[in-house]
Amino acid sequence: MTDLSQLPLIAVADGIAAGQFSAREVVTACLARIERLQPVLNCFISLRADEALEAADRADATRARGEALGPLHGVLLAHKDMYYRAGRISTCGSLIRREFQADRTATALDRLDAAGALDAGGLNMSEFAFGPTGHNLHWGDCHNPWAPDHITGGSSSGSGSAVAGRLVFGALGSDTGGSVRLPAGICGVVGLKPTQGRVSRHGIMGLSFSLDNVGPLARTVRDCARLLGVIAGPDVNDATASTRPIDDYEQAALEADVKGLRIGRPTSYYYDGADPEITELMDKSLQVFASLGAEVVDVEVPDQHRLSDLANVVMTSEAATLHGAWLKERPHDYAPQVRARIEPGFLWPATRYLQAMHVRAEILREFVASVFSQCDLLHTPTLNIPVPTIAETDVGASPEFPALIARMTHCTRPVNYLGLPALAVPGGYSANALPVSFQLIGRPFSEAELFRAAAAYEAATPWAEEAPPL
Amino acid sequence: MQEKECSSLDWDEIIEIVRKTQGVTLEEASAARIAAAHMAVRRTLAAVAEGSVFDTEPAGFPVALQALARTAEDER
């Protein structure tokens, strides 16, 4: 009999709806896998196995009564441990919030619940979502299912590891500088940073409210599209959530077409310091797009270094505001690197922060006018070096850490300042047998276009079919 | 060891300002990173915000995102 944990999200939802198997059978298969692999991967901070089984039984009873089923009916998910659910503990990957009980439920979780999804528990993450590698001093490092001595990427480390490891069918992460795209790319799954404002942030831990995004991770492009379709849209509890109508993302993924699309390869910045092996794999992925009917064009991009500087002013100012009281009263409850990353925010004058915010629209206009006049989608590496080991990146707050952060987030951080949507897509493996990923960046609110193009690539390549050797 | 003269901001001064104004104690290595970041951002903003931002609005960014999205007409 098929191991139900190995199916993609859509196949599980369809199978439960059709009565091919029950939600309890699916959850039981996943829980068995979690029990076996949690000691290896450490992707859960809190597992709620009994609640998941009870919810599965309720889902099966709902189906037996012939009631209407949501698009995620009976599908087991789990989320970064910063999505609040009223009455439950959300640690935010920290010591400080070890016992924090939320008084509200995140809008994204409410919407997943309404669609019938089940929730297995809270997933590991970098402390307070600071950290692109997946290290965590308080809850233990998270491990990559493809090679457990290698990093998962962060900060949504558990989300990448649990989805890639086939422990759950999808997960929410958050992305302030690459925190969905890096673990998705490094663990070999699909991850989306939506347009700023596409998904409500109500009920999630804030890191930097101007740059934070809620984003889904899943095994396939269509899985990811279905998750976005459920969670996207306006929210009365989040005034920053866009009122723009949502597109049919799953339909776009089903169309899987790039004919006539101009896909841009940046001629500067994104390949600075790139490993030749990654460059070669990026070129191969572009050849696939070309073979499917896209036109691959070289594109000059405006200076991206300045975007990282400006994003840094915004992120640290906002983070220092949120963490100020704790950093004053209990600084040693933070990992030294996390503390060191927040501290610059205490010294920016308000005028610097506001300048960085006020020039954002103009820089976005300049980027869109320049880049998207030359191409429809920009194609870049997600991480332009092979996935490093946990030991190689365990630098703490040593003098090497700023360079490591800059290296890891080189390709992802500028996109957060621009607020644009970006989809990380598996693109093969490097010589160390770890996944390699590219990101497709589009115009504001072009998520459907990203899914349409990525699904065409996915259908032409074997990566989505391959599972880690666990 | 980095030279203190690497920027026009003095590390000890940074430590004092943050302690007095925010009540947070910094280590010297943090102060050095902050000094370097301030000088980098000063250069960046000098380039990208050299003119007046007097006519910008706080809502400018979400409005720009909406305005720059592809319209149905574009897609046709």
XYZ file of C-alpha atoms in Angstrom:
546
model
C 0.000 0.000 0.000
C 1.173 3.556 -0.786
C 2.748 5.424 2.116
C 0.207 8.231 2.302
C 2.775 10.652 3.743
C 4.578 10.594 0.381
C 1.681 12.073 -1.593
C 1.612 15.757 -2.499
C -0.969 17.985 -0.817
C -3.389 18.077 -3.749
C -3.411 14.268 -4.069
C -4.149 13.921 -0.353
C -6.978 16.459 -0.450
C -8.463 14.816 -3.543
C -8.068 11.293 -2.093
C -9.811 12.186 1.163
C -12.605 13.986 -0.706
C -13.092 10.952 -2.982
C -13.074 8.491 -0.067
C -9.970 6.661 -1.317
C -8.551 6.918 2.192
C -9.566 8.639 5.414
C -8.061 11.679 7.095
C -7.239 9.415 10.067
C -5.214 7.095 7.822
C -3.295 10.038 6.421
C -2.615 11.593 9.826
C -1.571 8.217 11.238
C 0.946 7.784 8.408
C 2.353 11.271 8.984
C 2.552 10.839 12.753
C 4.500 7.610 12.302
C 6.943 9.457 10.094
C 7.181 12.363 12.545
C 7.891 9.961 15.403
C 10.697 8.349 13.410
C 12.246 11.505 11.976
C 11.808 14.184 14.642
C 14.932 12.940 16.486
C 16.880 13.353 13.223
C 15.426 16.607 11.891
C 14.224 18.444 15.031
C 11.637 20.293 12.978
C 8.876 20.426 15.602
C 8.963 22.585 18.718
C 5.559 21.300 19.820
C 3.734 18.298 18.372
C -0.021 17.992 18.961
C -0.547 14.432 17.796
C -3.710 13.673 19.772
C -5.387 16.889 18.654
C -4.473 16.127 15.041
C -6.015 12.646 15.271
C -9.175 14.010 16.897
C -9.425 16.647 14.159
C -8.937 13.922 11.534
C -11.843 11.970 13.009
C -14.018 15.078 12.888
C -12.972 15.604 9.252
C -13.932 12.021 8.389
C -17.276 12.427 10.167
C -17.973 15.628 8.214
C -17.367 13.787 4.950
C -19.505 10.833 6.067
C -22.421 13.225 6.660
C -22.093 14.438 3.067
C -21.306 18.012 4.033
C -19.423 20.373 1.724
C -15.650 19.983 2.036
C -13.059 22.738 1.870
C -10.062 22.638 -0.491
C -7.766 21.377 2.304
C -10.204 19.026 4.010
C -8.299 16.604 6.247
C -4.858 17.727 5.038
C -2.192 17.786 7.751
C -0.136 20.978 7.930
C 2.105 22.541 10.573
C 3.378 26.084 10.887
C 6.330 28.109 12.042
C 5.913 28.543 15.790
C 4.997 32.227 15.501
C 1.473 31.783 14.127
C -0.744 32.459 17.097
C -3.676 30.242 18.028
C -5.760 31.476 20.969
C -4.923 29.592 24.140
C -1.869 27.821 22.725
C 1.801 28.485 23.325
C 3.763 30.113 20.486
C 7.434 30.218 21.426
C 8.653 32.266 18.433
C 11.713 30.013 18.671
C 12.818 31.920 21.750
C 13.492 31.455 25.423
C 11.646 34.659 26.250
C 8.344 33.388 24.835
C 8.745 29.806 26.016
C 5.434 30.039 27.912
C 3.640 32.709 25.843
C -0.013 31.878 25.357
C -1.643 33.753 22.504
C -4.946 35.567 23.032
C -5.897 35.520 19.349
C -5.696 33.293 16.293
C -3.841 34.376 13.176
C -6.093 35.196 10.240
C -4.038 32.823 8.062
C -4.721 29.953 10.498
C -8.426 30.839 10.676
C -8.599 30.603 6.894
C -6.733 27.289 6.773
C -9.074 25.936 9.472
C -12.088 27.058 7.454
C -10.667 25.242 4.414
C -10.531 22.037 6.446
C -6.781 21.826 7.126
C -5.459 20.076 10.232
C -2.624 21.459 12.364
C 0.095 19.134 13.696
C 1.864 21.724 15.879
C 4.491 24.433 16.024
C 7.582 24.148 13.826
C 11.146 25.063 14.679
C 12.406 28.455 13.568
C 15.297 30.822 14.115
C 14.907 32.778 17.340
C 12.355 35.568 16.717
C 12.796 34.806 12.973
C 16.335 36.228 12.969
C 18.709 33.978 11.090
C 19.024 32.590 7.570
C 20.637 29.260 8.514
C 18.278 27.392 10.883
C 20.488 27.461 13.969
C 18.625 27.823 17.258
C 20.406 28.058 20.582
C 17.265 27.462 22.646
C 15.376 24.724 20.795
C 18.218 23.035 18.950
C 19.284 23.388 15.335
C 16.972 22.136 12.613
C 18.392 19.606 10.143
C 18.134 19.223 6.385
C 16.293 16.044 5.272
C 18.700 15.665 2.325
C 21.748 15.577 4.617
C 21.163 16.175 8.332
C 24.604 17.673 8.918
C 23.649 20.513 6.540
C 21.575 23.598 7.286
C 17.890 23.909 6.474
C 18.041 27.616 5.847
C 16.021 29.986 7.959
C 14.295 31.484 9.537
C 11.394 29.131 8.672
C 13.720 26.177 9.245
C 11.147 23.685 10.528
C 8.750 24.573 7.717
C 11.344 23.704 5.060
C 12.526 20.572 6.839
C 9.068 19.186 7.703
C 7.649 19.682 4.210
C 10.720 18.323 2.418
C 10.947 15.402 4.874
C 7.341 14.416 4.082
C 6.231 14.930 7.690
C 3.423 17.299 6.692
C 1.982 18.345 3.323
C 2.514 22.076 3.620
C 3.480 24.774 6.087
C 3.409 28.492 6.634
C 6.631 30.385 7.110
C 7.356 34.094 7.228
C 9.698 36.072 4.988
C 11.359 39.351 6.030
C 14.642 38.914 4.136
C 14.335 35.458 2.575
C 12.981 33.367 5.445
C 10.493 31.399 3.315
C 12.553 31.218 0.130
C 15.830 30.149 1.734
C 14.502 27.101 3.645
C 12.302 26.194 0.681
C 15.265 26.405 -1.693
C 17.740 24.722 0.618
C 15.377 21.859 1.487
C 14.179 21.374 -2.103
C 10.545 22.507 -1.932
C 8.499 25.384 -3.346
C 8.158 28.550 -1.243
C 6.457 31.865 -1.926
C 7.092 35.344 -0.619
C 3.904 37.060 -1.764
C 3.540 40.732 -2.675
C 3.687 42.909 0.441
C 0.092 43.072 1.681
C -1.241 40.067 -0.263
C -1.673 38.023 2.944
C -2.806 39.364 6.333
C -0.208 39.421 9.103
C -2.825 39.610 11.880
C -1.972 37.221 14.694
C 1.624 36.497 13.798
C 4.808 37.555 15.545
C 6.227 40.726 14.024
C 9.885 41.129 13.193
C 9.691 44.169 10.940
C 6.135 45.149 10.048
C 7.150 46.929 6.830
C 9.002 43.899 5.450
C 7.282 40.836 7.002
C 5.279 38.498 4.769
C 3.254 35.354 5.400
C 4.210 32.699 2.856
C 3.433 29.033 2.142
C 5.884 26.161 1.548
C 4.796 22.947 -0.193
C 6.172 20.144 -2.307
C 4.768 21.269 -5.639
C 3.870 24.525 -7.334
C 0.187 23.624 -7.444
C 0.199 22.703 -3.727
C 1.688 26.093 -2.963
C -0.843 27.845 -5.205
C -3.747 26.175 -3.397
C -2.386 27.302 -0.022
C -2.027 30.892 -1.217
C -5.564 30.851 -2.602
C -6.843 29.947 0.858
C -4.879 32.487 2.906
C -4.699 35.532 0.589
C -7.039 38.501 0.582
C -8.198 41.500 2.594
C -8.650 41.328 6.351
C -10.504 43.741 8.626
C -7.929 42.967 11.331
C -4.964 44.049 9.180
C -5.261 47.450 7.531
C -2.072 46.748 5.562
C -3.627 43.757 3.796
C -4.456 44.664 0.201
C -8.080 44.875 -0.897
C -7.106 43.893 -4.456
C -9.115 40.804 -5.493
C -7.166 37.554 -5.464
C -6.473 35.602 -8.651
C -7.158 31.917 -9.283
C -3.643 30.766 -8.413
C -4.332 27.063 -8.744
C -5.818 27.529 -12.194
C -2.650 29.394 -13.191
C -0.541 26.458 -11.954
C -2.709 24.071 -13.957
C -2.171 26.158 -17.101
C 1.627 25.641 -16.716
C 2.688 27.770 -19.642
C 5.648 30.013 -20.486
C 5.208 30.384 -24.244
C 6.087 33.910 -25.301
C 7.191 34.902 -21.792
C 10.424 36.884 -21.472
C 12.486 35.505 -18.604
C 15.282 37.786 -17.461
C 18.743 36.734 -16.359
C 20.330 39.569 -14.342
C 23.723 40.672 -15.623
C 24.785 42.128 -12.275
C 24.517 41.623 -8.491
C 22.713 38.255 -8.219
C 25.717 36.299 -9.503
C 28.293 38.290 -7.497
C 30.367 35.703 -5.644
C 28.300 32.870 -7.111
C 29.744 29.380 -7.109
C 30.316 28.284 -10.748
C 28.322 25.131 -10.059
C 25.270 27.189 -9.112
C 25.692 29.420 -12.144
C 25.773 26.332 -14.363
C 22.589 24.941 -12.800
C 20.873 28.313 -13.188
C 21.808 28.299 -16.870
C 20.400 24.782 -17.218
C 17.103 25.868 -15.671
C 16.955 28.787 -18.100
C 17.536 26.352 -20.964
C 14.494 24.396 -19.779
C 12.412 27.581 -19.873
C 13.734 28.298 -23.364
C 12.873 24.771 -24.510
C 9.312 25.357 -23.283
C 8.892 28.455 -25.438
C 10.110 31.274 -23.206
C 12.550 33.866 -24.431
C 15.541 34.176 -22.096
C 16.986 37.685 -22.084
C 19.886 39.313 -20.251
C 18.610 42.096 -18.020
C 20.406 44.988 -16.409
C 19.113 45.562 -12.890
C 19.428 48.795 -10.892
C 21.941 48.789 -8.000
C 20.717 46.164 -5.527
C 23.377 46.736 -2.828
C 21.608 49.892 -1.711
C 18.371 47.943 -1.229
C 20.072 45.727 1.353
C 21.345 48.813 3.192
C 17.902 50.396 3.222
C 16.178 47.151 4.207
C 18.615 46.903 7.072
C 17.701 50.368 8.391
C 14.001 49.521 8.236
C 14.335 46.037 9.721
C 16.605 46.935 12.615
C 14.656 50.087 13.523
C 11.393 48.187 13.658
C 12.896 45.157 15.421
C 14.619 47.333 18.043
C 11.263 48.992 18.701
C 9.614 45.610 19.308
C 12.468 44.129 21.346
C 13.622 47.239 23.241
C 12.138 46.406 26.641
C 13.407 42.814 26.660
C 16.864 43.805 25.429
C 17.058 46.260 28.325
C 15.795 43.871 30.984
C 17.006 40.429 29.902
C 19.592 40.743 27.116
C 21.177 37.402 27.975
C 18.001 35.526 27.165
C 18.752 36.252 23.504
C 21.331 34.351 21.466
C 24.309 36.713 21.052
C 23.905 36.846 17.267
C 20.210 37.757 17.485
C 20.951 40.508 19.985
C 23.763 41.825 17.812
C 21.505 41.942 14.758
C 18.824 43.984 16.522
C 21.128 46.458 18.294
C 21.890 48.761 15.333
C 18.223 49.761 15.415
C 18.771 51.660 18.641
C 20.902 54.301 16.986
C 19.238 55.148 13.685
C 17.776 58.642 13.901
C 14.059 58.684 13.074
C 14.926 60.721 9.998
C 17.110 57.900 8.608
C 14.341 55.352 9.102
C 11.783 57.641 7.498
C 14.085 58.430 4.587
C 14.504 54.700 3.971
C 10.710 54.351 4.007
C 9.987 57.440 1.909
C 12.315 56.516 -0.971
C 10.873 52.994 -1.126
C 8.087 53.812 -3.590
C 10.440 55.653 -5.932
C 12.982 52.841 -5.878
C 10.191 50.333 -6.585
C 8.981 52.421 -9.537
C 12.507 52.634 -10.888
C 13.026 48.858 -10.523
C 9.721 47.934 -12.169
C 10.216 50.411 -15.014
C 13.751 49.244 -15.625
C 13.515 45.475 -15.138
C 9.983 44.695 -16.270
C 10.363 46.684 -19.461
C 13.068 44.169 -20.410
C 11.392 40.964 -19.166
C 8.178 39.575 -17.650
C 9.824 37.617 -14.825
C 13.296 37.907 -13.344
C 15.102 34.604 -12.725
C 17.876 34.537 -10.081
C 19.465 32.003 -7.745
C 17.753 31.749 -4.354
C 21.153 31.077 -2.744
C 24.137 31.425 -5.038
C 26.457 29.046 -3.173
C 26.038 25.309 -2.447
C 24.217 24.549 0.815
C 26.771 24.728 3.661
C 26.930 22.487 6.720
C 25.620 23.393 10.153
C 29.170 23.432 11.500
C 30.481 25.733 8.758
C 27.812 28.326 9.517
C 27.858 28.098 13.312
C 29.544 31.485 13.762
C 27.504 32.871 16.669
C 28.207 36.583 17.184
C 31.830 36.298 16.038
C 33.229 38.893 13.612
C 32.346 36.556 10.712
C 28.595 36.700 11.251
C 27.703 39.888 9.284
C 29.416 38.498 6.186
C 27.629 35.164 6.582
C 24.213 36.850 6.874
C 24.999 39.022 3.865
C 26.135 35.998 1.824
C 23.074 33.925 2.701
C 20.521 36.689 2.038
C 22.311 38.257 -0.930
C 19.664 37.217 -3.476
C 16.568 37.371 -1.290
C 16.760 40.519 0.863
C 16.426 43.160 -1.897
C 13.057 41.683 -2.887
C 11.588 42.402 0.560
C 12.487 46.076 0.335
C 10.823 46.177 -3.093
C 7.734 44.338 -1.775
C 7.577 42.187 -4.915
C 6.410 38.565 -5.080
C 9.085 35.873 -5.468
C 8.711 32.127 -5.792
C 11.560 29.739 -4.879
C 11.511 26.662 -7.124
C 13.686 23.504 -6.920
C 16.203 23.465 -9.768
C 18.306 20.330 -9.281
C 21.192 19.344 -7.025
C 24.755 20.457 -6.509
C 27.699 18.042 -6.277
C 27.128 17.654 -2.515
C 23.661 16.184 -3.329
C 21.871 19.126 -1.715
C 19.059 20.993 -3.478
C 19.631 24.076 -5.616
C 16.842 26.575 -6.206
C 16.022 29.577 -8.352
C 13.582 32.336 -7.596
C 11.210 33.960 -10.044
C 10.472 37.596 -9.219
C 7.463 39.323 -10.747
C 5.612 42.615 -10.806
C 3.419 43.458 -7.812
C 0.524 40.976 -7.402
C 1.773 38.717 -10.214
C 1.670 35.534 -8.102
C -0.500 33.766 -10.703
C 2.105 34.470 -13.374
C 4.839 33.056 -11.125
C 2.848 29.873 -10.507
C 2.015 29.486 -14.221
C 5.688 29.694 -15.224
C 7.049 27.604 -12.343
C 4.505 24.845 -12.965
C 5.636 24.588 -16.590
C 9.241 24.173 -15.449
C 8.253 21.692 -12.754
C 6.367 19.526 -15.247
C 9.430 19.390 -17.503
C 11.879 18.369 -14.752
C 12.015 15.464 -12.275
C 12.752 17.448 -9.083
C 9.243 17.487 -7.593
C 9.081 13.686 -7.778
C 12.265 13.159 -5.797
C 12.258 12.686 -2.032
C 15.112 12.908 0.464
C 16.756 9.587 1.385
C 15.148 9.202 4.802
C 41.614 44.726 15.028
C 39.631 47.435 13.290
C 40.907 50.948 13.663
C 38.658 53.263 15.626
C 39.219 55.851 12.925
C 37.368 53.648 10.422
C 34.439 56.026 10.572
C 33.641 59.417 11.899
C 31.532 57.845 14.658
C 33.350 57.037 17.851
C 32.524 53.603 19.282
C 32.644 54.759 22.906
C 30.276 57.559 22.051
C 27.886 55.097 20.416
C 27.937 52.899 23.508
C 27.247 55.931 25.710
C 24.428 57.284 23.547
C 22.626 53.941 23.381
C 23.078 53.400 27.114
C 21.792 56.864 28.001
C 18.955 57.120 25.504
C 17.762 53.501 25.262
C 19.034 51.886 28.463
C 20.686 49.116 26.426
C 24.321 48.142 26.933
C 26.366 47.443 23.799
C 29.659 45.650 23.454
C 32.471 47.316 21.537
C 32.143 44.904 18.594
C 28.484 45.901 18.238
C 29.381 49.573 18.347
C 31.948 48.997 15.603
C 29.377 47.288 13.377
C 26.872 50.062 14.031
C 29.439 52.724 13.109
C 30.219 50.948 9.855
C 26.522 50.479 9.033
C 25.794 54.159 9.667
C 28.489 55.279 7.293
C 27.315 52.820 4.603
C 23.712 53.956 4.889
C 24.758 57.587 4.877
C 26.476 56.975 1.535
C 23.482 55.028 0.180
C 20.955 57.656 1.181
C 23.148 60.419 -0.150
C 22.818 58.712 -3.516
C 19.152 57.716 -3.488
C 17.595 60.516 -1.428
C 19.736 63.439 -2.390
C 16.727 65.556 -3.243
C 13.871 66.567 -0.997
C 11.371 63.942 0.112
C 8.933 66.757 0.935
C 6.362 65.613 -1.607
C 6.320 61.941 -0.654
C 3.471 60.453 1.369
C 3.445 57.658 3.937
C 0.993 55.693 1.814
C 3.224 55.999 -1.224
C 4.560 52.459 -1.137
C 1.308 50.427 -1.043
C -0.167 52.813 -3.596
C 2.860 52.240 -5.850
C 2.534 48.458 -5.487
C -1.080 48.649 -6.592
C -0.348 51.056 -9.430
C 2.539 48.997 -10.789
C 0.630 45.712 -10.916
C -0.217 44.451 -14.364
C -3.761 45.347 -15.364
C -6.175 43.207 -17.341
C -5.571 45.596 -20.218
C -1.795 44.944 -20.061
C -2.449 41.212 -20.214
C -4.513 41.548 -23.357
